[in-house]
PDB file of C-alpha atoms and ligand atoms in Angstrom:
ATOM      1  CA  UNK A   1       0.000   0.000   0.000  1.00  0.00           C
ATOM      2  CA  UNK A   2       3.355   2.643   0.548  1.00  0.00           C
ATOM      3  CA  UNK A   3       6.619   2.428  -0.711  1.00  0.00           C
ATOM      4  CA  UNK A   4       7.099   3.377   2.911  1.00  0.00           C
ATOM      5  CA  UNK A   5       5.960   0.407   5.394  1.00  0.00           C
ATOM      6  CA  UNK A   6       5.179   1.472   9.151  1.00  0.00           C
ATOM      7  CA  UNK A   7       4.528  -0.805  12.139  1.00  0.00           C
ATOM      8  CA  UNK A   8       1.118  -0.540  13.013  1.00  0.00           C
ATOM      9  CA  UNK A   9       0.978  -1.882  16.602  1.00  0.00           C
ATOM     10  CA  UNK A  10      -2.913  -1.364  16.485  1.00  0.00           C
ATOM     11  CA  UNK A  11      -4.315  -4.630  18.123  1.00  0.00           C
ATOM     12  CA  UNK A  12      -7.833  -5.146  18.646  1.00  0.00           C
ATOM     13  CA  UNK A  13      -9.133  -6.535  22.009  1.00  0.00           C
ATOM     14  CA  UNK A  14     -12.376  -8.066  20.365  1.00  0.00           C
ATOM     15  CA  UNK A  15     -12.789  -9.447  16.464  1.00  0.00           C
ATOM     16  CA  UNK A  16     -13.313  -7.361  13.607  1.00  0.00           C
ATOM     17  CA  UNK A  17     -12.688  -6.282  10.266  1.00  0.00           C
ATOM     18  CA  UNK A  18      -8.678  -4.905   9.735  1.00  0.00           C
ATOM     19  CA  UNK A  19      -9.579  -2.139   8.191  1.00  0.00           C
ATOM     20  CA  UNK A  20     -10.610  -0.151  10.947  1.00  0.00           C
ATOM     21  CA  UNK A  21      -6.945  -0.813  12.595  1.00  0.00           C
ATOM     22  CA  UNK A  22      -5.420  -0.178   9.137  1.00  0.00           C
ATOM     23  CA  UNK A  23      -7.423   3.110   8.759  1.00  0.00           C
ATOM     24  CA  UNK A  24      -4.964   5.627  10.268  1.00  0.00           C
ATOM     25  CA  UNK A  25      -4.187   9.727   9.731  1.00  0.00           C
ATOM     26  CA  UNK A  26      -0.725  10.311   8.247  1.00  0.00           C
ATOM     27  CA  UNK A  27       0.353  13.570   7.567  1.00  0.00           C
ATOM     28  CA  UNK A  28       3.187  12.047   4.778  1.00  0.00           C
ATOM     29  CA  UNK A  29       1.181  12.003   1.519  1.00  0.00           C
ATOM     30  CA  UNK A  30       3.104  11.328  -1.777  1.00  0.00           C
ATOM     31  CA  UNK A  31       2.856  13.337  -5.163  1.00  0.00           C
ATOM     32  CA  UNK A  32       0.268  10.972  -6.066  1.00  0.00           C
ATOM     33  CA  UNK A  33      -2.149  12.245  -7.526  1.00  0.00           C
ATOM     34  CA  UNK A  34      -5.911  10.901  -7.670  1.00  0.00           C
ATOM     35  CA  UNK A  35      -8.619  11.110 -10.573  1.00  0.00           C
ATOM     36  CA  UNK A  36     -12.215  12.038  -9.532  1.00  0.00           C
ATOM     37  CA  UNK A  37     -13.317   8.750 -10.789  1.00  0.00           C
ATOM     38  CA  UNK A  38     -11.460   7.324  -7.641  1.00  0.00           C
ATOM     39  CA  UNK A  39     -12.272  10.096  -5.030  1.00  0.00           C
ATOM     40  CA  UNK A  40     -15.946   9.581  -6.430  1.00  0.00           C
ATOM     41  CA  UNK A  41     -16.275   6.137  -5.114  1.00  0.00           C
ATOM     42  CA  UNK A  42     -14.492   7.092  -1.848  1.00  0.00           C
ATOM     43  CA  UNK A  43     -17.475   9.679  -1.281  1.00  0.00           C
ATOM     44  CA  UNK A  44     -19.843   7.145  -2.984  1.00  0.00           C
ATOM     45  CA  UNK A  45     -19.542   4.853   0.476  1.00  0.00           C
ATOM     46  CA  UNK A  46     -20.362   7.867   2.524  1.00  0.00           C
ATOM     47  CA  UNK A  47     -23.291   8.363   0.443  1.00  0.00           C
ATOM     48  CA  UNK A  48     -24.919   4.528   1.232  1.00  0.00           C
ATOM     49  CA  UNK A  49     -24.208   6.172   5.311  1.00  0.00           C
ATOM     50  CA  UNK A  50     -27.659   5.999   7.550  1.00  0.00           C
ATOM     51  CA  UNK A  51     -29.050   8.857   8.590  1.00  0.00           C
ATOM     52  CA  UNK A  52     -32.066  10.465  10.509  1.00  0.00           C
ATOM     53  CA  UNK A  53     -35.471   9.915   8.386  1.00  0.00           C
ATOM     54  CA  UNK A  54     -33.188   9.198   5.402  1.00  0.00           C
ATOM     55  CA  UNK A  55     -32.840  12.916   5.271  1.00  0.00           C
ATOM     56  CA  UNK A  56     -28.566  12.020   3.804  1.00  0.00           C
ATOM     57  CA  UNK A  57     -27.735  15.550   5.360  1.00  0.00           C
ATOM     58  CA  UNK A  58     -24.104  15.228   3.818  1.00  0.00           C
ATOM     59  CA  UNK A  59     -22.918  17.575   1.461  1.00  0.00           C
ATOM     60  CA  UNK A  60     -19.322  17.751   0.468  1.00  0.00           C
ATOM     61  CA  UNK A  61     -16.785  20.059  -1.878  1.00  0.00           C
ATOM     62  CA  UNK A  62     -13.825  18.299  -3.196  1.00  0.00           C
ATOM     63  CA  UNK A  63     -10.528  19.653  -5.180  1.00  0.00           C
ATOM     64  CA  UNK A  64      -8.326  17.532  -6.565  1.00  0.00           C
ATOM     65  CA  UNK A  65      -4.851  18.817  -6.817  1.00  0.00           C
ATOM     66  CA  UNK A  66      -4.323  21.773  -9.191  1.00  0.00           C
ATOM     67  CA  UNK A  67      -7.697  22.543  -9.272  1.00  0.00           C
ATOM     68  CA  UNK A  68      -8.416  26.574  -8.662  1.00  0.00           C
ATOM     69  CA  UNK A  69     -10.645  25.540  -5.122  1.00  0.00           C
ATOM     70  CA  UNK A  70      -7.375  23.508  -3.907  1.00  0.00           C
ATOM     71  CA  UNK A  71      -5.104  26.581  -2.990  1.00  0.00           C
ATOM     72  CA  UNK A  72      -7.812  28.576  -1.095  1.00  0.00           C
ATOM     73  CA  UNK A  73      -8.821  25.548   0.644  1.00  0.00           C
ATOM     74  CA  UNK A  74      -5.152  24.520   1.713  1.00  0.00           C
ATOM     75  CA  UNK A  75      -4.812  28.578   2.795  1.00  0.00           C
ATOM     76  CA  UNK A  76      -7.894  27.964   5.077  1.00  0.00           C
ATOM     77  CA  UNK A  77      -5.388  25.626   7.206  1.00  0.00           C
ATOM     78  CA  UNK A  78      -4.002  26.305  10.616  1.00  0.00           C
ATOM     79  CA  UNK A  79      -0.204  26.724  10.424  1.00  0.00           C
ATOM     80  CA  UNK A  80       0.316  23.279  11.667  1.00  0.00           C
ATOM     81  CA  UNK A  81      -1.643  21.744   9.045  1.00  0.00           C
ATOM     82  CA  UNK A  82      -0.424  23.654   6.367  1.00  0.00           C
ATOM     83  CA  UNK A  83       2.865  22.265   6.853  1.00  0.00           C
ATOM     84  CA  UNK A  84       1.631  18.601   5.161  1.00  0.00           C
ATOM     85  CA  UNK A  85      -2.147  18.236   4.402  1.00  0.00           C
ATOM     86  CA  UNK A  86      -1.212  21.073   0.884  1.00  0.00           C
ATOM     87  CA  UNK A  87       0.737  17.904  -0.309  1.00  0.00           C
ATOM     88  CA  UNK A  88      -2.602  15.624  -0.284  1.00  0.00           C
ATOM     89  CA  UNK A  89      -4.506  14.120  -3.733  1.00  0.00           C
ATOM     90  CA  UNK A  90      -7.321  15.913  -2.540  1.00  0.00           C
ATOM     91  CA  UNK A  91      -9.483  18.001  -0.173  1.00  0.00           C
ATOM     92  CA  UNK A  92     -12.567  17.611   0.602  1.00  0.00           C
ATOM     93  CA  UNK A  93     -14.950  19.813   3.079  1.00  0.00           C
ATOM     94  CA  UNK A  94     -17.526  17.703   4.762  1.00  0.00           C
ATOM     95  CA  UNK A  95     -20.635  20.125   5.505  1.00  0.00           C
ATOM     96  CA  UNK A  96     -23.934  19.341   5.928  1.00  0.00           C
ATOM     97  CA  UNK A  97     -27.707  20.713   5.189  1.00  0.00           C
ATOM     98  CA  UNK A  98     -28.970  21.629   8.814  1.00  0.00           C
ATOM     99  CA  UNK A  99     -33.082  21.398   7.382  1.00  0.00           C
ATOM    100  CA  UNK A 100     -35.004  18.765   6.440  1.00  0.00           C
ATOM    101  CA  UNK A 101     -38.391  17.379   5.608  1.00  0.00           C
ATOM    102  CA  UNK A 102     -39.385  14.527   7.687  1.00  0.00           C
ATOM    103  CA  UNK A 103     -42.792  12.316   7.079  1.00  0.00           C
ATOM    104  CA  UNK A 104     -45.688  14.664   7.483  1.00  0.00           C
ATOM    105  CA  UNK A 105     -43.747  17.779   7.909  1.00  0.00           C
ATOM    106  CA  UNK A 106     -45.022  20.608   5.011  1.00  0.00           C
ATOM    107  CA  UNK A 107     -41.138  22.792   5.385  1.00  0.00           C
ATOM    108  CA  UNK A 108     -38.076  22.440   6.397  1.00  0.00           C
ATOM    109  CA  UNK A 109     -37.578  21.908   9.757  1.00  0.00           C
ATOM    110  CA  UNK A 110     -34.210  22.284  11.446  1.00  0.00           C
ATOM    111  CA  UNK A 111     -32.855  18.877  11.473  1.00  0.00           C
ATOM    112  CA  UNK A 112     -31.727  17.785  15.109  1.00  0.00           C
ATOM    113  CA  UNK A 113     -29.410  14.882  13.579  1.00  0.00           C
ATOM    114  CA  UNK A 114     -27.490  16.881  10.927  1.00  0.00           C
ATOM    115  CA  UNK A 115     -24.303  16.631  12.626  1.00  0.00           C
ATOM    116  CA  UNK A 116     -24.312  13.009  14.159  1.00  0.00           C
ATOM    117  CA  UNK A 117     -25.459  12.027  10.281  1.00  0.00           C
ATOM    118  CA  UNK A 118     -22.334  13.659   8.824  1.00  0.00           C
ATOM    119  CA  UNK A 119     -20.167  12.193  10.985  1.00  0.00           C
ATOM    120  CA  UNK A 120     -21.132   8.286  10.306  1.00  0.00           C
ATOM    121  CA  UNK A 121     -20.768   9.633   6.217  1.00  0.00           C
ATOM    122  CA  UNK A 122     -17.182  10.954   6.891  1.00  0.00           C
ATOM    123  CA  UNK A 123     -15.879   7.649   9.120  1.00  0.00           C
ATOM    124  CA  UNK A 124     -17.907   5.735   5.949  1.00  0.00           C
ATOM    125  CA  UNK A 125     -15.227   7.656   3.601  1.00  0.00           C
ATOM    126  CA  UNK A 126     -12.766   7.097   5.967  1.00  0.00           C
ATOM    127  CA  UNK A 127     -13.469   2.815   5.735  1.00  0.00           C
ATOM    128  CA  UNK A 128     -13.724   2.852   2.178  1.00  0.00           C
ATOM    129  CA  UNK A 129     -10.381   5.368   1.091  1.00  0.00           C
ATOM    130  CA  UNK A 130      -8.400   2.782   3.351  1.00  0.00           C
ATOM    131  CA  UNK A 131     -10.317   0.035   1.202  1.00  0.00           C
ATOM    132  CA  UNK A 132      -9.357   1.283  -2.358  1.00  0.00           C
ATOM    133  CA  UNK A 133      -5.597   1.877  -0.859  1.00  0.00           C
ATOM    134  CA  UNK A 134      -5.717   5.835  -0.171  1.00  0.00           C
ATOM    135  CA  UNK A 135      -5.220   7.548   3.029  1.00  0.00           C
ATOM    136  CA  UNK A 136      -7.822   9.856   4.472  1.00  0.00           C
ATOM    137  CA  UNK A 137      -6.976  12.541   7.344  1.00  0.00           C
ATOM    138  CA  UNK A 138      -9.683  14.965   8.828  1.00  0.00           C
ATOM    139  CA  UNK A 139      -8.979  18.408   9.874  1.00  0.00           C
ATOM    140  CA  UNK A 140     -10.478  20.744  12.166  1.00  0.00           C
ATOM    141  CA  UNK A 141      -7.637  23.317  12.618  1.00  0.00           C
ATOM    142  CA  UNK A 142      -9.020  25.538   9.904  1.00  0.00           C
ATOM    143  CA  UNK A 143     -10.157  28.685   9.886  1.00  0.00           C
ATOM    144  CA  UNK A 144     -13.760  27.782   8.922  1.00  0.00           C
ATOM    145  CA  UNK A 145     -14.880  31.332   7.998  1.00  0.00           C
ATOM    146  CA  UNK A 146     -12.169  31.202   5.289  1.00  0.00           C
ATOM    147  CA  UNK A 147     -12.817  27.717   4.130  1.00  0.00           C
ATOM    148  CA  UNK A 148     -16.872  28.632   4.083  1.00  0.00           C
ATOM    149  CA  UNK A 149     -15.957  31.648   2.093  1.00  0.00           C
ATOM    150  CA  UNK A 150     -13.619  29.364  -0.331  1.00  0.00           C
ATOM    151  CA  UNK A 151     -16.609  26.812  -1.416  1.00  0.00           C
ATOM    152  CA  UNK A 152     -19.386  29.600  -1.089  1.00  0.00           C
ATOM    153  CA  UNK A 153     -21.330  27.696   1.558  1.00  0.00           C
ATOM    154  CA  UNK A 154     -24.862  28.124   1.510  1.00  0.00           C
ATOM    155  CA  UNK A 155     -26.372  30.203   5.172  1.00  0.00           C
ATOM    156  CA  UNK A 156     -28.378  26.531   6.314  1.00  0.00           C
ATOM    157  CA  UNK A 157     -24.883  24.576   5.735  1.00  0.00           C
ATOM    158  CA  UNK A 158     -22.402  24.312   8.207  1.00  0.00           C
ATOM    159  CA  UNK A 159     -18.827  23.105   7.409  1.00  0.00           C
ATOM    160  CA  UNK A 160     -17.248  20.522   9.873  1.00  0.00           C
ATOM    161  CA  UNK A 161     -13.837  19.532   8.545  1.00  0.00           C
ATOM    162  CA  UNK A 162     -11.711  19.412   5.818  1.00  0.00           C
ATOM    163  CA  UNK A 163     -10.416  15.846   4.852  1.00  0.00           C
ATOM    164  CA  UNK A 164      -6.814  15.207   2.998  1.00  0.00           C
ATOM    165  CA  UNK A 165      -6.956  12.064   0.780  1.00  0.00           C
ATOM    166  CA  UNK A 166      -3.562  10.721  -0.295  1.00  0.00           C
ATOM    167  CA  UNK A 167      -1.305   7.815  -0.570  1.00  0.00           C
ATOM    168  CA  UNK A 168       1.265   7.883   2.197  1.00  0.00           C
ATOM    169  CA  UNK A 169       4.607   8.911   1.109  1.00  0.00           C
ATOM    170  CA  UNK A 170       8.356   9.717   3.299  1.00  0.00           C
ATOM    171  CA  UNK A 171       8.273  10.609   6.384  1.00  0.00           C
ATOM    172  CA  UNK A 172      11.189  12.027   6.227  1.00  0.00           C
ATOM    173  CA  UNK A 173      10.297  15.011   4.940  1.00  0.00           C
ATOM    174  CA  UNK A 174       7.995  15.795   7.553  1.00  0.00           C
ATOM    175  CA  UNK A 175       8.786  18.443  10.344  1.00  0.00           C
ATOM    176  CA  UNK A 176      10.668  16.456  13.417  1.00  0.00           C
ATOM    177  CA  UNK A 177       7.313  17.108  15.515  1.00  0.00           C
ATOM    178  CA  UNK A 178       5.351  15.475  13.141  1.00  0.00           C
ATOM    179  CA  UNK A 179       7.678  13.240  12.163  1.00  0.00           C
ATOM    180  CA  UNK A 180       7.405  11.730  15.425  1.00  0.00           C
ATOM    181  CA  UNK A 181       3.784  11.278  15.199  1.00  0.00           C
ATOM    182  CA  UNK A 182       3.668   9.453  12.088  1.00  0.00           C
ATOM    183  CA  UNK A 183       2.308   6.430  13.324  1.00  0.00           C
ATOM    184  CA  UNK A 184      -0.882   4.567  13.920  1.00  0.00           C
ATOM    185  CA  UNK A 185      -1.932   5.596  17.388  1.00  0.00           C
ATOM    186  CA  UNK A 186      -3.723   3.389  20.447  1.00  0.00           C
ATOM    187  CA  UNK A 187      -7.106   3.724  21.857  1.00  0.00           C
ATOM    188  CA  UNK A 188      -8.768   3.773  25.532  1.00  0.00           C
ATOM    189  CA  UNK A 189      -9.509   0.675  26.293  1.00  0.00           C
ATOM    190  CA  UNK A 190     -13.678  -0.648  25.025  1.00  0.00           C
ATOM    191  CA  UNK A 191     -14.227  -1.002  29.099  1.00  0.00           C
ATOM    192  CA  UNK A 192     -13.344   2.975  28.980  1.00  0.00           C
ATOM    193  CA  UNK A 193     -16.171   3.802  26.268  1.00  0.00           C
ATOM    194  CA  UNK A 194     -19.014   1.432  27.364  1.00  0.00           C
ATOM    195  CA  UNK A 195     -20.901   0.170  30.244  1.00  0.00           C
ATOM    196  CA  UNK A 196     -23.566  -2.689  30.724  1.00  0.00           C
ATOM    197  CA  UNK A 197     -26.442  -0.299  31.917  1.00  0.00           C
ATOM    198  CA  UNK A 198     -26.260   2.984  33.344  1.00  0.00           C
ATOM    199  CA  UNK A 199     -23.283   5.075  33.682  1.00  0.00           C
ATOM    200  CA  UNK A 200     -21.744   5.666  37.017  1.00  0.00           C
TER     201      UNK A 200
HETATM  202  C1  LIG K   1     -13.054  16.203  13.292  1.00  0.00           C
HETATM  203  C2  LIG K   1     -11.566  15.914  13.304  1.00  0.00           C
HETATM  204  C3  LIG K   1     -10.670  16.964  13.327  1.00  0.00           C
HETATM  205  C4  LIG K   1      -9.292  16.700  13.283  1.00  0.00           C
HETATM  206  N1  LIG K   1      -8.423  17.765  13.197  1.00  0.00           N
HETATM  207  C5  LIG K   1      -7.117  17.524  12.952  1.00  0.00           C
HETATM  208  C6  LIG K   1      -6.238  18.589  12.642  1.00  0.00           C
HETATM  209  O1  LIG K   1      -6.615  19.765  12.567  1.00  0.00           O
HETATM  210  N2  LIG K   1      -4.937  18.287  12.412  1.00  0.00           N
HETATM  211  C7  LIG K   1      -4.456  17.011  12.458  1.00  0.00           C
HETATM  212  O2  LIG K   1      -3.265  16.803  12.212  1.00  0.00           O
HETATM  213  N3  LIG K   1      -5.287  15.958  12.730  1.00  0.00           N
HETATM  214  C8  LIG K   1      -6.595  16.183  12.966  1.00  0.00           C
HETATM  215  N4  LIG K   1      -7.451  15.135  13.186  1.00  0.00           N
HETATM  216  C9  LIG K   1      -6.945  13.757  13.190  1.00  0.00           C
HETATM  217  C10 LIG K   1      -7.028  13.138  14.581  1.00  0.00           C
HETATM  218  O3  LIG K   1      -6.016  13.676  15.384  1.00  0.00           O
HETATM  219  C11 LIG K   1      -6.908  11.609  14.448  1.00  0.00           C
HETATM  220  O4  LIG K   1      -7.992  11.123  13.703  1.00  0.00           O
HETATM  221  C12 LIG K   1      -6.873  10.946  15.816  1.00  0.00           C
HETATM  222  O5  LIG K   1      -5.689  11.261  16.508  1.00  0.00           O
HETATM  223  C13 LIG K   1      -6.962   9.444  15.692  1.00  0.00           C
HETATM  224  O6  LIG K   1      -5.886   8.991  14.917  1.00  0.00           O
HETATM  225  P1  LIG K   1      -6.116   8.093  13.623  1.00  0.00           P
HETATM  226  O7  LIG K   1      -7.095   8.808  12.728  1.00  0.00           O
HETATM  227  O8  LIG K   1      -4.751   7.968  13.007  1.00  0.00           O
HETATM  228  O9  LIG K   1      -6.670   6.773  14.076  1.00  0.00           O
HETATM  229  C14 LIG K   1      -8.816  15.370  13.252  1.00  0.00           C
HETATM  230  C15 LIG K   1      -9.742  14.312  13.249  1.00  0.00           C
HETATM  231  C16 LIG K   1     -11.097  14.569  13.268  1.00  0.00           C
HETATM  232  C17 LIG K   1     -12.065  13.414  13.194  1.00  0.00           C
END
C-alpha cells in the first residue's frame, strides 16, 4: 500500500474487520495524484451512510490537486496543518444541510441529527479510502470562515472539517514534531467507552 511500510501496533481486544486498525491519519502524503473517478467512489460509500429519516444531510466540496478551489482551501489551514495536508490528492470539506423534511412535515424543519449524520458519512469515507488503498486525514484546525468563504457555503450549511486524501509517502520530509507522530496511534480501552447499563 506505501513504498514506505510502518509498524502498526494497532491490536484489537475483540474481532473485527482490519480495516478499521489499518485506517490511520498520516500527515506524509506522496505526489500521487488521484482522478475524480477514484475520489468519487471514496465519497460514494459515505453516500450509502444511515441517517435520521433518510434525510442524507451530507454535502461535500472536493478539489483535486491543481484545481483553482485547492489553494484557497489549503490557505484555510491552521499553520500546523499547512505544513503537510497542501501535499494531499485531494481536499474535501464535509458540511452538511442543517433542514429537512421529515414524514408529514409541510417545510423544512431544522434537522436535530445533521451533525451526528455527517459524521457516520465521513468515518464511511474514511473505511472505504483505506479500502481502495488511499489515506484519508480529517482536519479541524481551519479557519472555517475562510474555508466557508472558499466553497461559497450556503447560510443553512455548516462546514465541519476538511479531509486530505492521499497515498502515504516519506516521512522524512515531515517536520521532526510530526515526524514523530507518524504512526498509527492506540485507543482507551472498550471497558473505557461502554458500560452494561447505566453510567456511574
Ligand atoms: C473532526 C476531526 C478533526 C481533526 N483535526 C485535525 C487537525 O486539525 N490536524 C491534524 O493533524 N489531525 C486532525 N485530526 C486527526 C485526529 O487527530 C486523528 O484522527 C486521531 O488522533 C486518531 O488517529 P487516527 O485517525 O490515526 O486513528 C482530526 C480528526 C477529526 C475526526
Amino acid at each position: 500500500m506505501s513504498n514506505f511500510p510502518i509498524e502498526n501496533k494497532r491490536k484489537a481486544d475483540h474481532p473485527i474487520h482490519s480495516v478499521f486498525t489499518d485506517r490511520w491519519s498520516p500527515r506524509s502524503f506522496s505526489n500521487d495524484a488521484i482522478t475524480e473517478d477514484e475520489l468519487l467512489t471514496i465519497l460514494e460509500a459515505a453516500r450509502w451512510a444511515p441517517s435520521s429519516f433518510n434525510a442524507q444531510p451530507w454535502r461535500f466540496a472536493y478539489a483535486l490537486r491543481g484545481d483553482s478551489l485547492f489553494q484557497p482551501l489549503a490557505e484555510s489551514m491552521n499553520a500546523a496543518n499547512q505544513q503537510w495536508a497542501p501535499k494531499a490528492a485531494a481536499l474535501v470539506a464535509v458540511t452538511s444541510f442543517k433542514l429537512s423534511m421529515p414524514p408529514g412535515a409541510q417545510a423544512l424543519v431544522p434537522n436535530g441529527a445533521h451533525t451526528f449524520d455527517t459524521g457516520a458519512a465521513w468515518a464511511c469515507l474514511a473505511i472505504q479510502a483505506t479500502f481502495s488503498g488511499w489515506y484519508s486525514h480529517a482536519m479541524g484546525g481551519i479557519d472555517f470562515e475562510k474555508a466557508s468563504a472558499a466553497i461559497n457555503l450556503p447560510n443553512d450549511h455548516q462546514l465541519h472539517a476538511l479531509v486530505a486524501i492521499g497515498k502515504r509517502g516519506d516521512p522524512s520530509v515531515l517536520p521532526d514534531a510530526l515526524r514523530e507522530r507518524e504512526s498509527p496511534n492506540p485507543r482507551k480501552p472498550i471497558r473505557e467507552l461502554a458500560v452494561r447499563g447505566k453510567f456511574l
